[in-house]
Tab-separated table of C-alpha atoms in Angstrom:
chain	number	residue	atom	x	y	z
M	1	UNK	CA	67.192	69.702	105.061
M	2	UNK	CA	65.489	67.609	102.331
M	3	UNK	CA	63.425	70.589	101.272
M	4	UNK	CA	66.595	72.637	100.979
M	5	UNK	CA	68.110	69.914	98.812
M	6	UNK	CA	65.038	69.943	96.553
M	7	UNK	CA	65.309	73.705	96.170
M	8	UNK	CA	68.953	73.375	95.208
M	9	UNK	CA	68.069	70.712	92.597
M	10	UNK	CA	65.333	72.906	91.146
M	11	UNK	CA	67.746	75.839	90.928
M	12	UNK	CA	70.356	73.681	89.216
M	13	UNK	CA	67.743	72.375	86.720
M	14	UNK	CA	66.654	75.931	85.964
M	15	UNK	CA	70.271	76.922	85.255
M	16	UNK	CA	70.658	73.920	82.883
M	17	UNK	CA	67.431	74.841	81.081
M	18	UNK	CA	68.623	78.403	80.560
M	19	UNK	CA	71.916	77.117	79.231
M	20	UNK	CA	70.116	74.744	76.774
M	21	UNK	CA	67.904	77.586	75.531
M	22	UNK	CA	71.006	79.623	74.835
M	23	UNK	CA	72.486	76.710	72.848
M	24	UNK	CA	69.261	76.332	70.823
M	25	UNK	CA	69.284	80.039	70.022
M	26	UNK	CA	72.884	79.815	68.807
M	27	UNK	CA	72.052	76.811	66.581
M	28	UNK	CA	68.994	78.565	65.123
M	29	UNK	CA	71.157	81.563	64.274
M	30	UNK	CA	73.756	79.298	62.653
M	31	UNK	CA	71.091	77.525	60.544
M	32	UNK	CA	69.728	80.834	59.277
M	33	UNK	CA	73.228	81.937	58.347
M	34	UNK	CA	73.842	78.657	56.395
M	35	UNK	CA	70.513	79.002	54.509
M	36	UNK	CA	71.368	82.565	53.555
M	37	UNK	CA	74.812	81.448	52.332
M	38	UNK	CA	73.237	78.668	50.231
M	39	UNK	CA	70.848	81.118	48.584
M	40	UNK	CA	73.673	83.506	47.751
M	41	UNK	CA	75.761	80.605	46.320
M	42	UNK	CA	72.923	79.417	44.050
M	43	UNK	CA	72.452	82.919	42.725
M	44	UNK	CA	76.177	83.323	42.100
M	45	UNK	CA	76.416	79.909	40.426
M	46	UNK	CA	73.534	80.668	38.050
M	47	UNK	CA	75.042	84.040	37.234
M	48	UNK	CA	78.491	82.618	36.509
M	49	UNK	CA	77.083	79.839	34.313
M	50	UNK	CA	75.010	82.348	32.404
M	51	UNK	CA	78.068	84.499	31.813
M	52	UNK	CA	80.355	81.599	30.724
M	53	UNK	CA	77.790	79.558	28.937
M	54	UNK	CA	79.959	76.481	29.494
M	55	UNK	CA	77.606	74.384	31.560
M	56	UNK	CA	76.454	71.195	29.793
M	57	UNK	CA	72.795	71.155	28.743
M	58	UNK	CA	70.316	68.566	29.923
M	59	UNK	CA	70.119	66.931	26.469
M	60	UNK	CA	73.861	66.688	26.339
M	61	UNK	CA	73.981	64.970	29.673
M	62	UNK	CA	71.185	62.557	28.665
M	63	UNK	CA	73.083	61.574	25.506
M	64	UNK	CA	76.337	61.304	27.535
M	65	UNK	CA	74.641	58.964	29.989
M	66	UNK	CA	73.179	56.812	27.137
M	67	UNK	CA	76.544	56.439	25.469
M	68	UNK	CA	78.133	55.714	28.815
M	69	UNK	CA	75.653	52.814	29.350
M	70	UNK	CA	76.586	51.468	25.918
M	71	UNK	CA	80.258	51.701	26.837
M	72	UNK	CA	79.613	49.835	30.085
M	73	UNK	CA	77.898	47.026	28.229
M	74	UNK	CA	80.893	46.620	25.945
M	75	UNK	CA	83.601	47.040	28.667
M	76	UNK	CA	82.066	45.268	31.596
M	77	UNK	CA	85.222	43.435	32.611
M	78	UNK	CA	87.574	46.432	32.279
M	79	UNK	CA	85.150	48.730	34.099
M	80	UNK	CA	84.836	46.136	36.854
M	81	UNK	CA	88.605	45.969	37.038
M	82	UNK	CA	88.832	49.760	37.193
M	83	UNK	CA	86.197	49.951	39.931
M	84	UNK	CA	87.916	47.191	41.895
M	85	UNK	CA	91.271	48.945	41.542
M	86	UNK	CA	89.701	52.259	42.594
M	87	UNK	CA	88.518	50.629	45.796
M	88	UNK	CA	91.860	48.882	46.177
M	89	UNK	CA	93.716	52.143	45.635
M	90	UNK	CA	91.552	53.811	48.249
M	91	UNK	CA	92.220	50.999	50.741
M	92	UNK	CA	95.947	50.894	49.986
M	93	UNK	CA	96.201	54.684	50.224
M	94	UNK	CA	94.583	54.553	53.650
M	95	UNK	CA	96.870	51.691	54.721
M	96	UNK	CA	99.921	53.507	53.388
M	97	UNK	CA	98.895	56.628	55.263
M	98	UNK	CA	98.453	54.650	58.484
M	99	UNK	CA	101.800	52.892	58.123
M	100	UNK	CA	103.561	56.162	57.261
M	101	UNK	CA	101.906	57.883	60.206
M	102	UNK	CA	103.001	55.019	62.446
M	103	UNK	CA	106.572	55.285	61.134
M	104	UNK	CA	106.554	59.052	61.641
M	105	UNK	CA	105.228	58.551	65.159
M	106	UNK	CA	107.947	56.012	65.968
M	107	UNK	CA	110.632	58.328	64.608
M	108	UNK	CA	109.193	61.157	66.721
M	109	UNK	CA	109.286	58.888	69.768
M	110	UNK	CA	112.889	57.978	68.949
M	111	UNK	CA	113.830	61.653	68.738
M	112	UNK	CA	112.086	62.292	72.058
M	113	UNK	CA	113.957	59.414	73.700
M	114	UNK	CA	117.263	60.697	72.293
M	115	UNK	CA	116.538	64.186	73.645
M	116	UNK	CA	115.682	62.720	77.054
M	117	UNK	CA	118.898	60.695	76.996
M	118	UNK	CA	120.925	63.847	76.312
M	119	UNK	CA	119.240	65.617	79.218
M	120	UNK	CA	119.801	62.695	81.597
M	121	UNK	CA	123.412	62.276	80.467
M	122	UNK	CA	124.030	65.907	81.347
M	123	UNK	CA	122.305	65.394	84.698
M	124	UNK	CA	124.411	62.265	85.249
M	125	UNK	CA	127.635	64.198	84.613
M	126	UNK	CA	126.533	66.911	87.032
M	127	UNK	CA	125.560	64.306	89.654
M	128	UNK	CA	128.879	62.455	89.229
M	129	UNK	CA	130.767	65.722	89.737
M	130	UNK	CA	128.688	66.401	92.856
M	131	UNK	CA	129.353	62.913	94.245
M	132	UNK	CA	133.095	63.275	93.564
M	133	UNK	CA	133.107	66.653	95.303
M	134	UNK	CA	131.305	65.235	98.350
M	135	UNK	CA	133.743	62.299	98.448
M	136	UNK	CA	136.683	64.722	98.420
M	137	UNK	CA	135.088	66.674	101.264
M	138	UNK	CA	134.543	63.420	103.178
M	139	UNK	CA	138.188	62.429	102.712
M	140	UNK	CA	139.301	65.854	103.914
M	141	UNK	CA	136.937	65.631	106.891
M	142	UNK	CA	138.339	62.190	107.766
M	143	UNK	CA	141.889	63.517	107.487
M	144	UNK	CA	140.957	66.476	109.689
M	145	UNK	CA	139.381	64.150	112.223
M	146	UNK	CA	142.385	61.840	112.213
M	147	UNK	CA	144.812	64.768	112.448
M	148	UNK	CA	142.820	66.304	115.310
M	149	UNK	CA	142.687	62.940	117.066
M	150	UNK	CA	146.443	62.366	116.595
M	151	UNK	CA	147.272	65.887	117.766
M	152	UNK	CA	144.974	65.502	120.752
M	153	UNK	CA	146.601	62.196	121.656
M	154	UNK	CA	150.036	63.784	121.334
M	155	UNK	CA	149.017	66.676	123.558
M	156	UNK	CA	147.596	64.230	126.083
M	157	UNK	CA	150.894	62.322	126.126
M	158	UNK	CA	152.860	65.546	126.525
M	159	UNK	CA	150.485	66.657	129.272
M	160	UNK	CA	150.977	63.359	131.103
M	161	UNK	CA	154.751	63.658	130.798
M	162	UNK	CA	154.684	67.264	132.023
M	163	UNK	CA	152.450	66.322	134.946
M	164	UNK	CA	154.828	63.506	135.864
M	165	UNK	CA	157.782	65.883	135.701
M	166	UNK	CA	155.906	68.499	137.704
M	167	UNK	CA	155.017	65.900	140.290
M	168	UNK	CA	158.690	64.958	140.573
M	169	UNK	CA	159.743	68.602	140.895
M	170	UNK	CA	157.135	69.232	143.578
M	171	UNK	CA	158.297	66.132	145.408
M	172	UNK	CA	161.916	67.336	145.238
M	173	UNK	CA	160.832	70.744	146.496
M	174	UNK	CA	159.042	69.198	149.453
M	175	UNK	CA	162.111	67.145	150.321
M	176	UNK	CA	164.602	70.005	149.909
M	177	UNK	CA	165.310	72.528	152.599
M	178	UNK	CA	163.258	75.068	150.726
M	179	UNK	CA	161.818	76.559	153.864
M	180	UNK	CA	165.180	77.959	154.978
M	181	UNK	CA	165.166	81.706	154.939
M	182	UNK	CA	167.865	83.585	153.166
M	183	UNK	CA	170.016	85.871	155.276
M	184	UNK	CA	169.666	89.574	154.710
M	185	UNK	CA	173.162	89.689	153.236
M	186	UNK	CA	172.391	86.805	150.829
M	187	UNK	CA	169.192	88.442	149.638
M	188	UNK	CA	170.926	91.798	149.235
M	189	UNK	CA	173.762	90.202	147.264
M	190	UNK	CA	171.321	88.474	144.915
M	191	UNK	CA	169.447	91.712	144.375
M	192	UNK	CA	172.693	93.525	143.611
M	193	UNK	CA	173.787	90.893	141.050
M	194	UNK	CA	170.368	91.059	139.347
M	195	UNK	CA	170.627	94.834	139.125
M	196	UNK	CA	174.143	94.620	137.636
M	197	UNK	CA	172.962	92.103	135.042
M	198	UNK	CA	170.133	94.433	134.012
M	199	UNK	CA	172.421	97.456	133.683
M	200	UNK	CA	175.623	95.944	132.268
M	201	UNK	CA	176.277	93.299	129.667
M	202	UNK	CA	178.930	90.694	130.387
M	203	UNK	CA	177.915	90.092	134.015
M	204	UNK	CA	177.701	86.289	134.358
M	205	UNK	CA	176.694	86.136	138.028
M	206	UNK	CA	178.028	84.834	141.337
M	207	UNK	CA	180.553	82.029	141.142
M	208	UNK	CA	178.414	79.903	143.493
M	209	UNK	CA	175.569	80.152	140.972
M	210	UNK	CA	177.802	79.409	137.988
M	211	UNK	CA	179.116	76.085	139.332
M	212	UNK	CA	177.798	73.333	141.561
M	213	UNK	CA	179.176	70.072	142.964
M	214	UNK	CA	178.441	66.888	141.103
M	215	UNK	CA	177.151	65.350	144.340
M	216	UNK	CA	175.702	66.762	147.519
M	217	UNK	CA	178.429	65.152	149.655
M	218	UNK	CA	180.976	67.525	148.139
M	219	UNK	CA	179.018	70.688	149.048
M	220	UNK	CA	180.879	71.499	152.314
M	221	UNK	CA	184.283	70.601	150.907
M	222	UNK	CA	183.835	72.663	147.723
M	223	UNK	CA	182.452	75.589	149.727
M	224	UNK	CA	185.581	75.431	151.919
M	225	UNK	CA	187.863	75.460	148.849
M	226	UNK	CA	186.042	78.358	147.202
M	227	UNK	CA	185.875	80.318	150.428
M	228	UNK	CA	185.398	84.026	149.829
M	229	UNK	CA	185.251	83.445	146.059
M	230	UNK	CA	181.810	81.852	146.341
M	231	UNK	CA	180.177	85.286	146.380
M	232	UNK	CA	182.615	86.742	143.827
M	233	UNK	CA	180.913	88.122	140.720
M	234	UNK	CA	182.254	86.828	137.414
M	235	UNK	CA	182.391	89.390	134.565
M	236	UNK	CA	183.794	89.164	131.059
M	237	UNK	CA	186.195	92.111	131.159
M	238	UNK	CA	188.079	94.201	133.675
M	239	UNK	CA	186.396	97.340	132.330
M	240	UNK	CA	183.025	95.802	133.165
M	241	UNK	CA	184.232	95.113	136.710
M	242	UNK	CA	185.317	98.743	137.116
M	243	UNK	CA	181.941	99.992	135.840
M	244	UNK	CA	180.139	97.655	138.225
M	245	UNK	CA	182.228	98.875	141.190
M	246	UNK	CA	181.401	102.488	140.291
M	247	UNK	CA	177.702	101.611	140.052
M	248	UNK	CA	177.787	99.881	143.468
M	249	UNK	CA	179.413	102.880	145.021
M	250	UNK	CA	176.875	105.247	143.476
M	251	UNK	CA	173.996	103.088	144.628
M	252	UNK	CA	175.579	102.402	148.024
M	253	UNK	CA	174.730	98.763	147.449
M	254	UNK	CA	177.598	97.354	149.554
M	255	UNK	CA	180.794	95.599	148.604
M	256	UNK	CA	181.594	92.855	146.124
M	257	UNK	CA	184.553	90.960	144.707
M	258	UNK	CA	184.819	90.688	140.902
M	259	UNK	CA	186.576	88.070	138.788
M	260	UNK	CA	187.225	89.533	135.291
M	261	UNK	CA	187.773	86.645	132.895
M	262	UNK	CA	190.083	88.611	130.575
M	263	UNK	CA	192.708	89.283	133.290
M	264	UNK	CA	192.634	86.004	135.235
M	265	UNK	CA	195.633	83.763	134.613
M	266	UNK	CA	194.946	80.600	136.608
M	267	UNK	CA	197.435	77.735	136.734
M	268	UNK	CA	196.470	74.659	134.786
M	269	UNK	CA	195.472	71.631	136.842
M	270	UNK	CA	198.248	69.286	137.895
M	271	UNK	CA	197.289	65.937	136.364
M	272	UNK	CA	199.545	64.032	138.783
M	273	UNK	CA	197.266	65.092	141.638
M	274	UNK	CA	194.413	63.103	140.080
M	275	UNK	CA	196.365	59.945	140.954
M	276	UNK	CA	197.336	60.938	144.520
M	277	UNK	CA	194.745	58.642	146.113
M	278	UNK	CA	191.584	56.959	144.955
M	279	UNK	CA	189.600	58.868	147.611
M	280	UNK	CA	191.113	62.225	146.648
M	281	UNK	CA	189.899	64.309	143.707
M	282	UNK	CA	190.729	67.690	142.232
M	283	UNK	CA	188.082	70.210	143.189
M	284	UNK	CA	187.533	71.137	139.520
M	285	UNK	CA	186.744	67.454	138.815
M	286	UNK	CA	183.806	67.428	141.230
M	287	UNK	CA	182.279	70.663	139.892
M	288	UNK	CA	179.847	71.266	137.050
M	289	UNK	CA	180.334	74.570	135.220
M	290	UNK	CA	180.228	76.143	131.790
M	291	UNK	CA	183.448	76.369	129.836
M	292	UNK	CA	182.921	80.139	129.527
M	293	UNK	CA	183.651	80.600	133.250
M	294	UNK	CA	186.401	77.953	133.472
M	295	UNK	CA	189.109	80.565	134.187
M	296	UNK	CA	187.195	81.853	137.233
M	297	UNK	CA	186.633	78.318	138.567
M	298	UNK	CA	190.289	77.364	138.060
M	299	UNK	CA	191.370	80.606	139.757
M	300	UNK	CA	189.176	79.942	142.790
M	301	UNK	CA	189.952	76.229	143.130
M	302	UNK	CA	193.597	75.993	142.102
M	303	UNK	CA	195.005	72.497	142.733
M	304	UNK	CA	192.998	71.889	145.921
M	305	UNK	CA	192.020	68.282	146.573
M	306	UNK	CA	188.730	67.048	148.014
M	307	UNK	CA	189.416	64.045	150.252
M	308	UNK	CA	186.825	61.692	151.649
M	309	UNK	CA	188.441	61.548	155.132
M	310	UNK	CA	191.037	63.370	157.173
M	311	UNK	CA	193.298	60.313	157.001
M	312	UNK	CA	193.354	60.520	153.227
M	313	UNK	CA	194.166	64.217	153.504
M	314	UNK	CA	197.040	63.464	155.906
M	315	UNK	CA	198.332	60.775	153.571
M	316	UNK	CA	198.344	63.139	150.633
M	317	UNK	CA	199.945	66.029	152.447
M	318	UNK	CA	202.293	64.333	154.977
M	319	UNK	CA	203.244	61.014	153.432
M	320	UNK	CA	203.107	61.881	149.739
M	321	UNK	CA	204.267	65.412	150.557
M	322	UNK	CA	202.255	66.804	147.638
M	323	UNK	CA	202.245	70.572	147.230
M	324	UNK	CA	198.445	70.992	147.424
M	325	UNK	CA	195.752	72.033	149.842
M	326	UNK	CA	193.630	69.087	150.981
M	327	UNK	CA	190.033	69.584	152.147
M	328	UNK	CA	187.856	66.858	153.645
M	329	UNK	CA	184.135	66.363	153.057
M	330	UNK	CA	183.352	67.890	156.488
M	331	UNK	CA	185.356	71.031	155.716
M	332	UNK	CA	188.656	70.235	157.503
M	333	UNK	CA	191.650	71.777	155.716
M	334	UNK	CA	195.310	70.803	155.641
M	335	UNK	CA	197.037	73.819	154.215
M	336	UNK	CA	200.155	73.627	152.122
M	337	UNK	CA	202.034	74.871	155.195
M	338	UNK	CA	200.814	71.828	157.141
M	339	UNK	CA	198.349	73.729	159.311
M	340	UNK	CA	195.032	71.940	159.950
M	341	UNK	CA	191.817	73.993	160.399
M	342	UNK	CA	188.033	73.639	160.159
M	343	UNK	CA	186.084	70.457	160.571
M	344	UNK	CA	182.539	69.697	161.669
M	345	UNK	CA	182.502	72.696	163.943
M	346	UNK	CA	183.046	75.115	161.009
M	347	UNK	CA	179.504	76.396	160.744
M	348	UNK	CA	180.473	79.175	158.363
M	349	UNK	CA	181.496	76.764	155.619
M	350	UNK	CA	178.354	74.715	156.156
M	351	UNK	CA	176.317	77.869	155.788
M	352	UNK	CA	178.074	78.645	152.526
M	353	UNK	CA	177.417	75.080	151.335
M	354	UNK	CA	173.741	75.747	151.740
M	355	UNK	CA	174.066	78.217	148.855
M	356	UNK	CA	173.957	75.323	146.418
M	357	UNK	CA	170.878	73.964	148.162
M	358	UNK	CA	169.235	77.344	147.742
M	359	UNK	CA	170.289	77.396	144.103
M	360	UNK	CA	168.878	73.902	143.656
M	361	UNK	CA	165.618	74.975	145.264
M	362	UNK	CA	165.505	78.045	143.071
M	363	UNK	CA	166.089	75.901	140.002
M	364	UNK	CA	163.337	73.565	141.138
M	365	UNK	CA	160.967	76.498	141.500
M	366	UNK	CA	161.892	77.726	138.039
M	367	UNK	CA	161.322	74.230	136.666
M	368	UNK	CA	157.985	74.122	138.457
M	369	UNK	CA	156.926	77.456	136.946
M	370	UNK	CA	158.159	76.432	133.497
M	371	UNK	CA	156.285	73.133	133.621
M	372	UNK	CA	153.127	74.886	134.820
M	373	UNK	CA	153.368	77.356	131.929
M	374	UNK	CA	153.909	74.513	129.446
M	375	UNK	CA	150.826	72.765	130.841
M	376	UNK	CA	148.791	75.922	130.335
M	377	UNK	CA	150.091	76.133	126.756
M	378	UNK	CA	149.076	72.519	126.158
M	379	UNK	CA	145.603	73.258	127.549
M	380	UNK	CA	145.229	76.248	125.210
M	381	UNK	CA	146.331	74.169	122.221
M	382	UNK	CA	143.829	71.456	123.083
M	383	UNK	CA	141.056	74.023	123.268
M	384	UNK	CA	142.061	75.318	119.846
M	385	UNK	CA	141.665	71.868	118.328
M	386	UNK	CA	138.359	71.168	116.602
M	387	UNK	CA	135.913	69.409	118.855
M	388	UNK	CA	135.451	65.764	117.988
M	389	UNK	CA	131.688	66.229	118.153
M	390	UNK	CA	131.813	69.004	115.534
M	391	UNK	CA	134.055	66.943	113.262
M	392	UNK	CA	131.797	63.910	113.692
M	393	UNK	CA	128.689	65.992	112.958
M	394	UNK	CA	130.263	67.417	109.811
M	395	UNK	CA	131.330	63.960	108.663
M	396	UNK	CA	127.848	62.562	109.353
M	397	UNK	CA	126.283	65.379	107.339
M	398	UNK	CA	128.648	64.707	104.450
M	399	UNK	CA	127.852	60.989	104.589
M	400	UNK	CA	124.126	61.756	104.392
M	401	UNK	CA	124.723	64.138	101.500
M	402	UNK	CA	126.841	61.498	99.771
M	403	UNK	CA	124.124	58.872	100.199
M	404	UNK	CA	121.463	61.190	98.749
M	405	UNK	CA	123.728	62.181	95.840
M	406	UNK	CA	124.543	58.539	95.154
M	407	UNK	CA	120.845	57.596	95.192
M	408	UNK	CA	120.086	60.413	92.747
M	409	UNK	CA	122.941	59.258	90.510
M	410	UNK	CA	121.693	55.660	90.639
M	411	UNK	CA	118.165	56.838	89.780
M	412	UNK	CA	119.527	58.708	86.742
M	413	UNK	CA	121.454	55.577	85.733
M	414	UNK	CA	118.289	53.472	85.964
M	415	UNK	CA	116.405	56.078	83.932
M	416	UNK	CA	119.101	55.994	81.266
M	417	UNK	CA	118.924	52.194	81.186
M	418	UNK	CA	115.146	52.411	80.764
M	419	UNK	CA	115.546	54.947	77.960
M	420	UNK	CA	118.143	52.738	76.263
M	421	UNK	CA	115.738	49.790	76.429
M	422	UNK	CA	112.915	51.941	75.087
M	423	UNK	CA	115.162	53.257	72.294
M	424	UNK	CA	116.096	49.714	71.243
M	425	UNK	CA	112.411	48.740	71.296
M	426	UNK	CA	111.452	51.726	69.121
M	427	UNK	CA	114.324	51.055	66.724
M	428	UNK	CA	113.145	47.451	66.409
M	429	UNK	CA	109.603	48.648	65.649
M	430	UNK	CA	110.956	51.116	63.058
M	431	UNK	CA	112.929	48.284	61.474
M	432	UNK	CA	109.720	46.244	61.340
M	433	UNK	CA	107.664	49.166	60.029
M	434	UNK	CA	109.882	50.183	57.109
M	435	UNK	CA	109.221	46.971	55.065
M	436	UNK	CA	105.472	47.469	55.607
M	437	UNK	CA	105.729	51.040	54.269
M	438	UNK	CA	107.679	49.855	51.271
M	439	UNK	CA	105.218	46.999	50.659
M	440	UNK	CA	102.085	49.184	50.825
M	441	UNK	CA	103.750	51.760	48.584
M	442	UNK	CA	104.625	49.087	46.029
M	443	UNK	CA	101.105	47.579	46.166
M	444	UNK	CA	99.583	51.042	45.723
M	445	UNK	CA	101.735	51.745	42.670
M	446	UNK	CA	100.840	48.340	41.242
M	447	UNK	CA	97.097	48.985	41.748
M	448	UNK	CA	97.447	52.373	40.027
M	449	UNK	CA	99.216	50.711	37.082
M	450	UNK	CA	96.462	48.075	36.738
M	451	UNK	CA	93.784	50.787	36.872
M	452	UNK	CA	95.539	52.880	34.241
M	453	UNK	CA	95.818	49.868	31.961
M	454	UNK	CA	92.105	49.088	32.339
M	455	UNK	CA	91.213	52.749	31.864
M	456	UNK	CA	93.323	52.907	28.698
M	457	UNK	CA	91.479	49.928	27.238
M	458	UNK	CA	88.145	51.558	28.084
M	459	UNK	CA	89.121	54.772	26.275
M	460	UNK	CA	90.179	52.791	23.209
M	461	UNK	CA	86.687	51.280	23.012
M	462	UNK	CA	85.034	54.615	23.919
M	463	UNK	CA	86.576	56.559	21.029
M	464	UNK	CA	84.276	55.250	18.224
M	465	UNK	CA	81.213	55.296	20.517
M	466	UNK	CA	81.670	58.966	21.541
M	467	UNK	CA	83.095	60.181	18.161
M	468	UNK	CA	79.828	61.751	16.912
M	469	UNK	CA	79.054	63.110	20.399
M	470	UNK	CA	82.387	64.875	20.567
M	471	UNK	CA	82.063	66.172	16.994
M	472	UNK	CA	78.661	67.744	17.714
M	473	UNK	CA	80.050	69.405	20.864
M	474	UNK	CA	83.171	70.549	19.073
M	475	UNK	CA	85.577	68.899	21.461
M	476	UNK	CA	88.519	66.724	20.390
M	477	UNK	CA	87.801	63.695	22.579
M	478	UNK	CA	85.723	62.212	25.390
M	479	UNK	CA	88.663	62.730	27.746
M	480	UNK	CA	88.572	66.472	27.052
M	481	UNK	CA	84.806	66.543	27.752
M	482	UNK	CA	85.242	64.798	31.095
M	483	UNK	CA	88.220	66.976	32.065
M	484	UNK	CA	86.699	70.334	31.048
M	485	UNK	CA	82.931	70.068	31.503
M	486	UNK	CA	82.283	67.425	34.129
M	487	UNK	CA	84.712	68.843	36.722
M	488	UNK	CA	82.828	72.164	36.635
M	489	UNK	CA	79.624	70.365	37.564
M	490	UNK	CA	81.354	68.311	40.254
M	491	UNK	CA	83.129	71.410	41.628
M	492	UNK	CA	79.824	73.212	41.876
M	493	UNK	CA	78.370	70.309	43.847
M	494	UNK	CA	81.415	70.349	46.111
M	495	UNK	CA	81.116	74.085	46.698
M	496	UNK	CA	77.441	73.676	47.399
M	497	UNK	CA	78.297	71.072	50.033
C-alpha cells in the first residue's frame, strides 16, 4: 500500500512539473513578444522625431538643467514649498478618494438596505394576508364544529324523546287488547271503506272511527246509543252516497248505511238535559269528534243521556219525566217509552264497544310506525353531519398552518427591525462621513492654492534667468517650453513603459 502511495505521489509530481513547464513556455513567449514591441516602438519614436524635428537637443537640455539649478538656488524656499504641497496634494487626493469611496459605499449599502426593506415589506403584506385568511378559515371551522355539535346534540335530544315516546306506545300496545282478532265482517267493512275512500272523494269513514269516547268507561254506553250507526259511513254529499252504493253493488261488497252530511238535519242538543243529574251527561258531551262530522254525530246520538247507574237513569226518566233516552255505563237502556232493555248480558253492545279499542290499537300501531320512521330519519341526519374527528383534524391542520404562518410573519418582522437598525447605523455613518469629505476637499483646494502661489513666485524669478534661453529657442516663455517640449519627452517615456 505504501508503494502504491509513492507511485501516486510521483505521478502527481510529474503532472505538476509538466504544468510548470507549460507556464515557463508561456512566459518565455510573452517576454519575446514584449521585446519585439519595444524594438518596434523605438524605431517608430526615432522616425517620428526625425519627421517632426521637435525633440530637444542634448545641448538644449544641458543648458535647461544648468539654468534650472540656478533657479533652485534662488528659489529654495518656494521650491521647497511647492514640493511639500505636491506631496500634500498627493496625500490629500488619496485621502479624498478614500473618503469619497467610503461615502459611495455607504450610500450603496443604504440603497441595498432600502431595496431589501421594500422586498420584506411586500413579503410581510403577503404573509399578513395569508395569516388573516387562515384565521378566517379557523373561525369558519370552529363555527362548523360548534354547529355540528349543536345539531348533533339536538338530534340526540330528539332521538331520546322519540325513544321515550316509542317506549310508551309499545307499553300501551302491550297493555291493550291488541291480540283480539277482528271478525270477518269487521275486516270486510274496513276494506270496503278503504276502497271507497280511494275511489271517491268526500268519504270521511265509519262513524265509529270518526268519534271516540273521552274515557274508556263510556265505551259500552256510547256504543249502545250509536247502535247501528256505529258502522254507518259518513260522506259529504248525498250524491256521493248514491255513487258509493252503486259501487258496492257492482263490486258485490255487501251492504252499508250512509250518512250524507248535506241532507242530515239533526235536532240541536237540549241544554236543560245537561243539568238533569250530576251523574248524567249528554252523549255528545262524552265524545271527541271533528266539527266537520258534527251533524252525523248529532244525528246518531240525539238527546240520549249517559248515566253512571241504572238508578240515575230511572231518576231521569221516571221521576224527572224527561223526554230522553237514558243509557247506563253497562249498556242498559230506558227508552222514551219507559221500556228497559240491555244490561251486562248485552254482549252485542260490548262487542261494538271494542271497536274503539281496536281503533285505539290501530292508532297506537300507526304512532309506533311513525315514531320508528322519525327515528330512522334522525339516524340518517346524524350520519349526514360531519364527523367530529374530521372537523377536529381540519381545525388542527389549520392551527398548525396558522402557527407556521405566524412564525414566518414574525421572522419577517424581526428582519425588518434588523434592516431598520442597519439603515439607521448606515445613515449615522453617512452623516459622519460627509464632514470628512468636505474637510478633505477643502484642504486639497487649499494645498492647490498654496502650490499655485509658490509656483507663480518661481516663474516670476525664472523669467529673467530663462529670457536668453527662450529667445535662442524662439519660444515666448519658459512655461511654453515646459508645456510643449518637455511633455513630448515625458510622454515618450510613458509610452515606452
